[in-house]
């Protein structure tokens, strides 16, 4: 890949080499799939995992797993892929002028000329409509939450223009699934889901600050704000704060969800999830080097595994 210039066959500079889009997708579809980040699945995982956290914690809360939860599980997977794609397409439309001035993003389909803004808008609408069809299979409260999620999604691309904390807006959007999946199972939104949602926002602040360090120099030149620029040399210290807040809030959500109906053993197993997640995040911090862009991308991608850790413990607690 050529991070600072054109890439062969329209490939995107920060996509993994040999990804399925570049190798197998029909040439006409590749620019659209690249806008949806289908060649970079980490974002779909980071959007999906809070959904699965919320679903698992809701089942622990009422001790009432049902067959329809299997559809919520798979529906969230399909919806996360589609809405991540629609959100990224919207982000590329909003950032089309900025992306052309940043080394890592100038190879994206819109600034590179592979797709026009009108074509991108049509692709975004198509993805959102298919996602809506999936959302309509859930209960009314979950549908309402799904529609409301469009607000942080719409705001996020512009946040870096007016705040040093755009990662908060990303967290609001990317962890909404914790609220939606809980509600899809339980029928109502309850405090454990809200606390879990805030825990997820702290996690997003952790991993996306790491990610933003790749672009810190370019962002400074063009005046784009981020927590990476805000924290600068103190980033590692703030990342520790986000780690502690994420683990503590997730633990509180688990206590509130599990204590009323589940066994003590289930509570202990579930609480081991954020504890193990915190250790994984602390291990990432040992390799944190904001001057090494490749290292920052590697650490960012590790957060798929970070998000799976509590889910494994939640699943085990369901059988306790």
GROMACS .gro file of N, CA, C and O in nm, residues 188-288:
model
  404
  188UNK      N    1  -3.826  -0.268   2.743
  188UNK     CA    2  -3.810  -0.135   2.802
  188UNK      C    3  -3.662  -0.107   2.820
  188UNK      O    4  -3.580  -0.199   2.824
  189UNK      N    5  -3.629   0.021   2.833
  189UNK     CA    6  -3.491   0.062   2.860
  189UNK      C    7  -3.473   0.078   3.010
  189UNK      O    8  -3.551   0.149   3.074
  190UNK      N    9  -3.372   0.014   3.066
  190UNK     CA   10  -3.349   0.016   3.211
  190UNK      C   11  -3.210   0.067   3.243
  190UNK      O   12  -3.122   0.071   3.156
  191UNK      N   13  -3.189   0.106   3.368
  191UNK     CA   14  -3.064   0.170   3.408
  191UNK      C   15  -2.938   0.088   3.380
  191UNK      O   16  -2.836   0.146   3.341
  192UNK      N   17  -2.939  -0.043   3.400
  192UNK     CA   18  -2.815  -0.117   3.369
  192UNK      C   19  -2.769  -0.096   3.225
  192UNK      O   20  -2.648  -0.087   3.198
  193UNK      N   21  -2.864  -0.087   3.132
  193UNK     CA   22  -2.828  -0.064   2.991
  193UNK      C   23  -2.767   0.074   2.972
  193UNK      O   24  -2.672   0.091   2.895
  194UNK      N   25  -2.821   0.173   3.041
  194UNK     CA   26  -2.769   0.309   3.029
  194UNK      C   27  -2.626   0.317   3.083
  194UNK      O   28  -2.538   0.378   3.023
  195UNK      N   29  -2.602   0.252   3.198
  195UNK     CA   30  -2.468   0.252   3.255
  195UNK      C   31  -2.371   0.177   3.164
  195UNK      O   32  -2.256   0.219   3.143
  196UNK      N   33  -2.418   0.066   3.107
  196UNK     CA   34  -2.334  -0.009   3.012
  196UNK      C   35  -2.301   0.078   2.891
  196UNK      O   36  -2.189   0.075   2.839
  197UNK      N   37  -2.397   0.157   2.847
  197UNK     CA   38  -2.377   0.249   2.734
  197UNK      C   39  -2.267   0.350   2.764
  197UNK      O   40  -2.177   0.373   2.682
  198UNK      N   41  -2.268   0.407   2.883
  198UNK     CA   42  -2.165   0.505   2.920
  198UNK      C   43  -2.029   0.437   2.932
  198UNK      O   44  -1.926   0.493   2.893
  199UNK      N   45  -2.028   0.313   2.982
  199UNK     CA   46  -1.903   0.236   2.986
  199UNK      C   47  -1.847   0.219   2.846
  199UNK      O   48  -1.727   0.235   2.823
  200UNK      N   49  -1.934   0.189   2.751
  200UNK     CA   50  -1.890   0.173   2.613
  200UNK      C   51  -1.835   0.302   2.555
  200UNK      O   52  -1.738   0.300   2.476
  201UNK      N   53  -1.892   0.416   2.592
  201UNK     CA   54  -1.841   0.544   2.545
  201UNK      C   55  -1.698   0.565   2.595
  201UNK      O   56  -1.610   0.612   2.521
  202UNK      N   57  -1.671   0.526   2.720
  202UNK     CA   58  -1.535   0.536   2.774
  202UNK      C   59  -1.440   0.446   2.696
  202UNK      O   60  -1.324   0.482   2.671
  203UNK      N   61  -1.488   0.328   2.658
  203UNK     CA   62  -1.407   0.236   2.577
  203UNK      C   63  -1.376   0.300   2.441
  203UNK      O   64  -1.262   0.295   2.393
  204UNK      N   65  -1.475   0.363   2.380
  204UNK     CA   66  -1.454   0.430   2.252
  204UNK      C   67  -1.352   0.542   2.265
  204UNK      O   68  -1.266   0.560   2.177
  205UNK      N   69  -1.359   0.619   2.373
  205UNK     CA   70  -1.260   0.723   2.396
  205UNK      C   71  -1.120   0.663   2.403
  205UNK      O   72  -1.023   0.724   2.356
  206UNK      N   73  -1.109   0.545   2.460
  206UNK     CA   74  -0.980   0.477   2.470
  206UNK      C   75  -0.928   0.439   2.332
  206UNK      O   76  -0.820   0.482   2.291
  207UNK      N   77  -1.008   0.361   2.257
  207UNK     CA   78  -0.953   0.309   2.131
  207UNK      C   79  -0.947   0.414   2.022
  207UNK      O   80  -0.859   0.411   1.936
  208UNK      N   81  -1.040   0.510   2.021
  208UNK     CA   82  -1.037   0.606   1.911
  208UNK      C   83  -0.936   0.718   1.935
  208UNK      O   84  -0.891   0.781   1.838
  209UNK      N   85  -0.898   0.743   2.059
  209UNK     CA   86  -0.785   0.832   2.083
  209UNK      C   87  -0.657   0.770   2.030
  209UNK      O   88  -0.573   0.838   1.969
  210UNK      N   89  -0.641   0.640   2.054
  210UNK     CA   90  -0.527   0.569   1.996
  210UNK      C   91  -0.528   0.583   1.843
  210UNK      O   92  -0.427   0.618   1.781
  211UNK      N   93  -0.643   0.558   1.783
  211UNK     CA   94  -0.657   0.565   1.638
  211UNK      C   95  -0.625   0.706   1.585
  211UNK      O   96  -0.558   0.722   1.483
  212UNK      N   97  -0.672   0.808   1.657
  212UNK     CA   98  -0.657   0.947   1.610
  212UNK      C   99  -0.513   0.993   1.609
  212UNK      O  100  -0.479   1.090   1.539
  213UNK      N  101  -0.426   0.925   1.683
  213UNK     CA  102  -0.285   0.965   1.683
  213UNK      C  103  -0.220   0.944   1.546
  213UNK      O  104  -0.116   1.006   1.518
  214UNK      N  105  -0.279   0.860   1.460
  214UNK     CA  106  -0.224   0.842   1.326
  214UNK      C  107  -0.230   0.972   1.245
  214UNK      O  108  -0.144   0.996   1.160
  215UNK      N  109  -0.335   1.053   1.272
  215UNK     CA  110  -0.360   1.171   1.190
  215UNK      C  111  -0.328   1.301   1.262
  215UNK      O  112  -0.360   1.409   1.211
  216UNK      N  113  -0.266   1.293   1.380
  216UNK     CA  114  -0.251   1.413   1.463
  216UNK      C  115  -0.178   1.525   1.390
  216UNK      O  116  -0.217   1.642   1.398
  217UNK      N  117  -0.072   1.493   1.317
  217UNK     CA  118   0.005   1.597   1.248
  217UNK      C  119  -0.077   1.660   1.136
  217UNK      O  120  -0.080   1.784   1.122
  218UNK      N  121  -0.141   1.577   1.054
  218UNK     CA  122  -0.223   1.631   0.946
  218UNK      C  123  -0.340   1.711   1.002
  218UNK      O  124  -0.378   1.816   0.948
  219UNK      N  125  -0.403   1.661   1.111
  219UNK     CA  126  -0.515   1.732   1.172
  219UNK      C  127  -0.474   1.870   1.221
  219UNK      O  128  -0.549   1.967   1.209
  220UNK      N  129  -0.352   1.879   1.277
  220UNK     CA  130  -0.303   2.009   1.325
  220UNK      C  131  -0.286   2.106   1.209
  220UNK      O  132  -0.317   2.226   1.221
  221UNK      N  133  -0.240   2.057   1.095
  221UNK     CA  134  -0.217   2.144   0.979
  221UNK      C  135  -0.346   2.200   0.923
  221UNK      O  136  -0.351   2.315   0.878
  222UNK      N  137  -0.452   2.119   0.925
  222UNK     CA  138  -0.577   2.164   0.863
  222UNK      C  139  -0.679   2.212   0.967
  222UNK      O  140  -0.791   2.251   0.931
  223UNK      N  141  -0.643   2.207   1.095
  223UNK     CA  142  -0.730   2.262   1.198
  223UNK      C  143  -0.841   2.171   1.246
  223UNK      O  144  -0.941   2.218   1.301
  224UNK      N  145  -0.825   2.040   1.229
  224UNK     CA  146  -0.924   1.944   1.275
  224UNK      C  147  -0.891   1.903   1.418
  224UNK      O  148  -0.776   1.875   1.451
  225UNK      N  149  -0.992   1.897   1.504
  225UNK     CA  150  -0.972   1.869   1.645
  225UNK      C  151  -0.988   1.720   1.675
  225UNK      O  152  -1.059   1.648   1.605
  226UNK      N  153  -0.923   1.674   1.783
  226UNK     CA  154  -0.936   1.537   1.831
  226UNK      C  155  -0.882   1.528   1.972
  226UNK      O  156  -0.806   1.615   2.017
  227UNK      N  157  -0.919   1.422   2.043
  227UNK     CA  158  -0.863   1.401   2.177
  227UNK      C  159  -0.713   1.372   2.168
  227UNK      O  160  -0.639   1.405   2.261
  228UNK      N  161  -0.667   1.312   2.058
  228UNK     CA  162  -0.524   1.287   2.043
  228UNK      C  163  -0.446   1.418   2.044
  228UNK      O  164  -0.341   1.430   2.109
  229UNK      N  165  -0.498   1.518   1.973
  229UNK     CA  166  -0.432   1.649   1.973
  229UNK      C  167  -0.449   1.719   2.107
  229UNK      O  168  -0.358   1.787   2.155
  230UNK      N  169  -0.566   1.705   2.166
  230UNK     CA  170  -0.593   1.771   2.294
  230UNK      C  171  -0.501   1.719   2.404
  230UNK      O  172  -0.444   1.798   2.481
  231UNK      N  173  -0.484   1.586   2.411
  231UNK     CA  174  -0.405   1.527   2.519
  231UNK      C  175  -0.255   1.532   2.489
  231UNK      O  176  -0.174   1.543   2.581
  232UNK      N  177  -0.218   1.521   2.363
  232UNK     CA  178  -0.078   1.527   2.323
  232UNK      C  179   0.009   1.429   2.399
  232UNK      O  180  -0.019   1.309   2.404
  233UNK      N  181   0.114   1.479   2.462
  233UNK     CA  182   0.209   1.394   2.533
  233UNK      C  183   0.149   1.330   2.657
  233UNK      O  184   0.207   1.235   2.713
  234UNK      N  185   0.032   1.379   2.701
  234UNK     CA  186  -0.034   1.323   2.819
  234UNK      C  187  -0.137   1.216   2.784
  234UNK      O  188  -0.215   1.173   2.870
  235UNK      N  189  -0.140   1.172   2.658
  235UNK     CA  190  -0.243   1.079   2.613
  235UNK      C  191  -0.247   0.951   2.695
  235UNK      O  192  -0.355   0.902   2.729
  236UNK      N  193  -0.132   0.894   2.727
  236UNK     CA  194  -0.129   0.767   2.800
  236UNK      C  195  -0.200   0.781   2.935
  236UNK      O  196  -0.273   0.690   2.978
  237UNK      N  197  -0.182   0.894   3.000
  237UNK     CA  198  -0.247   0.914   3.130
  237UNK      C  199  -0.399   0.920   3.114
  237UNK      O  200  -0.472   0.858   3.192
  238UNK      N  201  -0.447   0.990   3.013
  238UNK     CA  202  -0.591   0.998   2.991
  238UNK      C  203  -0.648   0.863   2.949
  238UNK      O  204  -0.762   0.827   2.985
  239UNK      N  205  -0.573   0.787   2.872
  239UNK     CA  206  -0.619   0.654   2.833
  239UNK      C  207  -0.638   0.566   2.956
  239UNK      O  208  -0.732   0.484   2.961
  240UNK      N  209  -0.553   0.582   3.056
  240UNK     CA  210  -0.571   0.506   3.181
  240UNK      C  211  -0.701   0.547   3.251
  240UNK      O  212  -0.772   0.463   3.306
  241UNK      N  213  -0.732   0.677   3.249
  241UNK     CA  214  -0.858   0.722   3.308
  241UNK      C  215  -0.978   0.657   3.238
  241UNK      O  216  -1.073   0.612   3.303
  242UNK      N  217  -0.973   0.654   3.104
  242UNK     CA  218  -1.083   0.594   3.029
  242UNK      C  219  -1.094   0.444   3.059
  242UNK      O  220  -1.204   0.389   3.068
  243UNK      N  221  -0.980   0.379   3.072
  243UNK     CA  222  -0.977   0.236   3.106
  243UNK      C  223  -1.048   0.212   3.239
  243UNK      O  224  -1.137   0.126   3.249
  244UNK      N  225  -1.010   0.287   3.340
  244UNK     CA  226  -1.069   0.269   3.473
  244UNK      C  227  -1.219   0.298   3.470
  244UNK      O  228  -1.300   0.224   3.528
  245UNK      N  229  -1.258   0.405   3.404
  245UNK     CA  230  -1.400   0.440   3.397
  245UNK      C  231  -1.480   0.333   3.324
  245UNK      O  232  -1.590   0.296   3.367
  246UNK      N  233  -1.425   0.281   3.215
  246UNK     CA  234  -1.493   0.176   3.139
  246UNK      C  235  -1.517   0.053   3.226
  246UNK      O  236  -1.628   0.000   3.233
  247UNK      N  237  -1.412   0.009   3.294
  247UNK     CA  238  -1.422  -0.113   3.376
  247UNK      C  239  -1.517  -0.091   3.494
  247UNK      O  240  -1.602  -0.176   3.523
  248UNK      N  241  -1.505   0.022   3.562
  248UNK     CA  242  -1.588   0.048   3.679
  248UNK      C  243  -1.735   0.059   3.642
  248UNK      O  244  -1.822   0.002   3.709
  249UNK      N  245  -1.766   0.130   3.534
  249UNK     CA  246  -1.905   0.146   3.493
  249UNK      C  247  -1.965   0.016   3.444
  249UNK      O  248  -2.082  -0.015   3.472
  250UNK      N  249  -1.887  -0.064   3.371
  250UNK     CA  250  -1.938  -0.193   3.328
  250UNK      C  251  -1.965  -0.283   3.449
  250UNK      O  252  -2.066  -0.355   3.454
  251UNK      N  253  -1.876  -0.278   3.547
  251UNK     CA  254  -1.899  -0.355   3.669
  251UNK      C  255  -2.027  -0.313   3.739
  251UNK      O  256  -2.105  -0.398   3.786
  252UNK      N  257  -2.051  -0.182   3.746
  252UNK     CA  258  -2.174  -0.132   3.808
  252UNK      C  259  -2.297  -0.178   3.731
  252UNK      O  260  -2.399  -0.218   3.791
  253UNK      N  261  -2.291  -0.172   3.598
  253UNK     CA  262  -2.403  -0.218   3.516
  253UNK      C  263  -2.432  -0.366   3.541
  253UNK      O  264  -2.549  -0.407   3.551
  254UNK      N  265  -2.326  -0.445   3.554
  254UNK     CA  266  -2.343  -0.588   3.579
  254UNK      C  267  -2.408  -0.612   3.715
  254UNK      O  268  -2.502  -0.693   3.728
  255UNK      N  269  -2.361  -0.541   3.817
  255UNK     CA  270  -2.418  -0.559   3.952
  255UNK      C  271  -2.567  -0.526   3.951
  255UNK      O  272  -2.649  -0.601   4.005
  256UNK      N  273  -2.604  -0.415   3.887
  256UNK     CA  274  -2.745  -0.376   3.884
  256UNK      C  275  -2.830  -0.474   3.802
  256UNK      O  276  -2.946  -0.496   3.833
  257UNK      N  277  -2.771  -0.531   3.698
  257UNK     CA  278  -2.847  -0.621   3.612
  257UNK      C  279  -2.859  -0.762   3.669
  257UNK      O  280  -2.963  -0.826   3.659
  258UNK      N  281  -2.751  -0.811   3.730
  258UNK     CA  282  -2.744  -0.953   3.766
  258UNK      C  283  -2.794  -0.980   3.908
  258UNK      O  284  -2.856  -1.084   3.933
  259UNK      N  285  -2.769  -0.890   4.001
  259UNK     CA  286  -2.802  -0.918   4.141
  259UNK      C  287  -2.949  -0.950   4.168
  259UNK      O  288  -2.978  -1.038   4.248
  260UNK      N  289  -3.046  -0.882   4.103
  260UNK     CA  290  -3.186  -0.907   4.142
  260UNK      C  291  -3.233  -1.051   4.120
  260UNK      O  292  -3.312  -1.102   4.200
  261UNK      N  293  -3.189  -1.118   4.014
  261UNK     CA  294  -3.249  -1.247   3.978
  261UNK      C  295  -3.151  -1.361   3.960
  261UNK      O  296  -3.190  -1.478   3.973
  262UNK      N  297  -3.027  -1.333   3.928
  262UNK     CA  298  -2.931  -1.439   3.896
  262UNK      C  299  -2.858  -1.485   4.023
  262UNK      O  300  -2.867  -1.424   4.129
  263UNK      N  301  -2.781  -1.592   4.008
  263UNK     CA  302  -2.708  -1.650   4.120
  263UNK      C  303  -2.581  -1.570   4.151
  263UNK      O  304  -2.534  -1.491   4.068
  264UNK      N  305  -2.527  -1.595   4.269
  264UNK     CA  306  -2.401  -1.532   4.306
  264UNK      C  307  -2.290  -1.575   4.211
  264UNK      O  308  -2.205  -1.495   4.172
  265UNK      N  309  -2.292  -1.702   4.171
  265UNK     CA  310  -2.191  -1.752   4.077
  265UNK      C  311  -2.199  -1.677   3.945
  265UNK      O  312  -2.096  -1.639   3.887
  266UNK      N  313  -2.322  -1.653   3.895
  266UNK     CA  314  -2.338  -1.579   3.770
  266UNK      C  315  -2.283  -1.437   3.784
  266UNK      O  316  -2.219  -1.385   3.691
  267UNK      N  317  -2.306  -1.376   3.899
  267UNK     CA  318  -2.255  -1.242   3.923
  267UNK      C  319  -2.102  -1.240   3.921
  267UNK      O  320  -2.041  -1.153   3.857
  268UNK      N  321  -2.040  -1.336   3.987
  268UNK     CA  322  -1.894  -1.342   3.992
  268UNK      C  323  -1.836  -1.362   3.853
  268UNK      O  324  -1.739  -1.295   3.813
  269UNK      N  325  -1.895  -1.454   3.776
  269UNK     CA  326  -1.846  -1.481   3.641
  269UNK      C  327  -1.861  -1.357   3.553
  269UNK      O  328  -1.769  -1.318   3.481
  270UNK      N  329  -1.977  -1.292   3.561
  270UNK     CA  330  -2.001  -1.173   3.478
  270UNK      C  331  -1.905  -1.060   3.514
  270UNK      O  332  -1.854  -0.991   3.427
  271UNK      N  333  -1.879  -1.043   3.644
  271UNK     CA  334  -1.788  -0.936   3.686
  271UNK      C  335  -1.644  -0.962   3.644
  271UNK      O  336  -1.564  -0.868   3.633
  272UNK      N  337  -1.611  -1.087   3.620
  272UNK     CA  338  -1.476  -1.118   3.571
  272UNK      C  339  -1.455  -1.064   3.429
  272UNK      O  340  -1.341  -1.043   3.387
  273UNK      N  341  -1.565  -1.036   3.357
  273UNK     CA  342  -1.555  -0.985   3.220
  273UNK      C  343  -1.487  -0.849   3.212
  273UNK      O  344  -1.386  -0.833   3.142
  274UNK      N  345  -1.540  -0.746   3.280
  274UNK     CA  346  -1.471  -0.616   3.274
  274UNK      C  347  -1.332  -0.619   3.337
  274UNK      O  348  -1.244  -0.543   3.294
  275UNK      N  349  -1.312  -0.704   3.438
  275UNK     CA  350  -1.178  -0.715   3.497
  275UNK      C  351  -1.078  -0.762   3.392
  275UNK      O  352  -0.971  -0.704   3.376
  276UNK      N  353  -1.114  -0.869   3.317
  276UNK     CA  354  -1.025  -0.920   3.213
  276UNK      C  355  -1.011  -0.821   3.099
  276UNK      O  356  -0.902  -0.804   3.041
  277UNK      N  357  -1.119  -0.753   3.067
  277UNK     CA  358  -1.114  -0.650   2.961
  277UNK      C  359  -1.016  -0.540   3.001
  277UNK      O  360  -0.936  -0.492   2.918
  278UNK      N  361  -1.020  -0.499   3.126
  278UNK     CA  362  -0.929  -0.394   3.173
  278UNK      C  363  -0.783  -0.435   3.162
  278UNK      O  364  -0.698  -0.353   3.125
  279UNK      N  365  -0.754  -0.561   3.192
  279UNK     CA  366  -0.617  -0.609   3.178
  279UNK      C  367  -0.572  -0.606   3.032
  279UNK      O  368  -0.456  -0.575   3.001
  280UNK      N  369  -0.663  -0.639   2.941
  280UNK     CA  370  -0.629  -0.635   2.799
  280UNK      C  371  -0.601  -0.492   2.753
  280UNK      O  372  -0.507  -0.467   2.676
  281UNK      N  373  -0.679  -0.397   2.802
  281UNK     CA  374  -0.656  -0.257   2.770
  281UNK      C  375  -0.524  -0.208   2.830
  281UNK      O  376  -0.449  -0.133   2.766
  282UNK      N  377  -0.495  -0.252   2.952
  282UNK     CA  378  -0.368  -0.214   3.016
  282UNK      C  379  -0.249  -0.270   2.937
  282UNK      O  380  -0.145  -0.204   2.924
  283UNK      N  381  -0.265  -0.391   2.885
  283UNK     CA  382  -0.159  -0.451   2.803
  283UNK      C  383  -0.137  -0.368   2.676
  283UNK      O  384  -0.023  -0.348   2.633
  284UNK      N  385  -0.245  -0.317   2.617
  284UNK     CA  386  -0.230  -0.230   2.501
  284UNK      C  387  -0.148  -0.106   2.535
  284UNK      O  388  -0.064  -0.061   2.456
  285UNK      N  389  -0.173  -0.050   2.652
  285UNK     CA  390  -0.102   0.072   2.692
  285UNK      C  391   0.048   0.050   2.705
  285UNK      O  392   0.127   0.144   2.688
  286UNK      N  393   0.088  -0.072   2.734
  286UNK     CA  394   0.231  -0.100   2.744
  286UNK      C  395   0.302  -0.078   2.610
  286UNK      O  396   0.421  -0.048   2.606
  287UNK      N  397   0.228  -0.094   2.500
  287UNK     CA  398   0.286  -0.074   2.368
  287UNK      C  399   0.250   0.058   2.303
  287UNK      O  400   0.274   0.078   2.184
  288UNK      N  401   0.190   0.148   2.380
  288UNK     CA  402   0.143   0.275   2.324
  288UNK      C  403   0.261   0.365   2.286
  288UNK      O  404   0.347   0.396   2.368
   0.00000   0.00000   0.00000
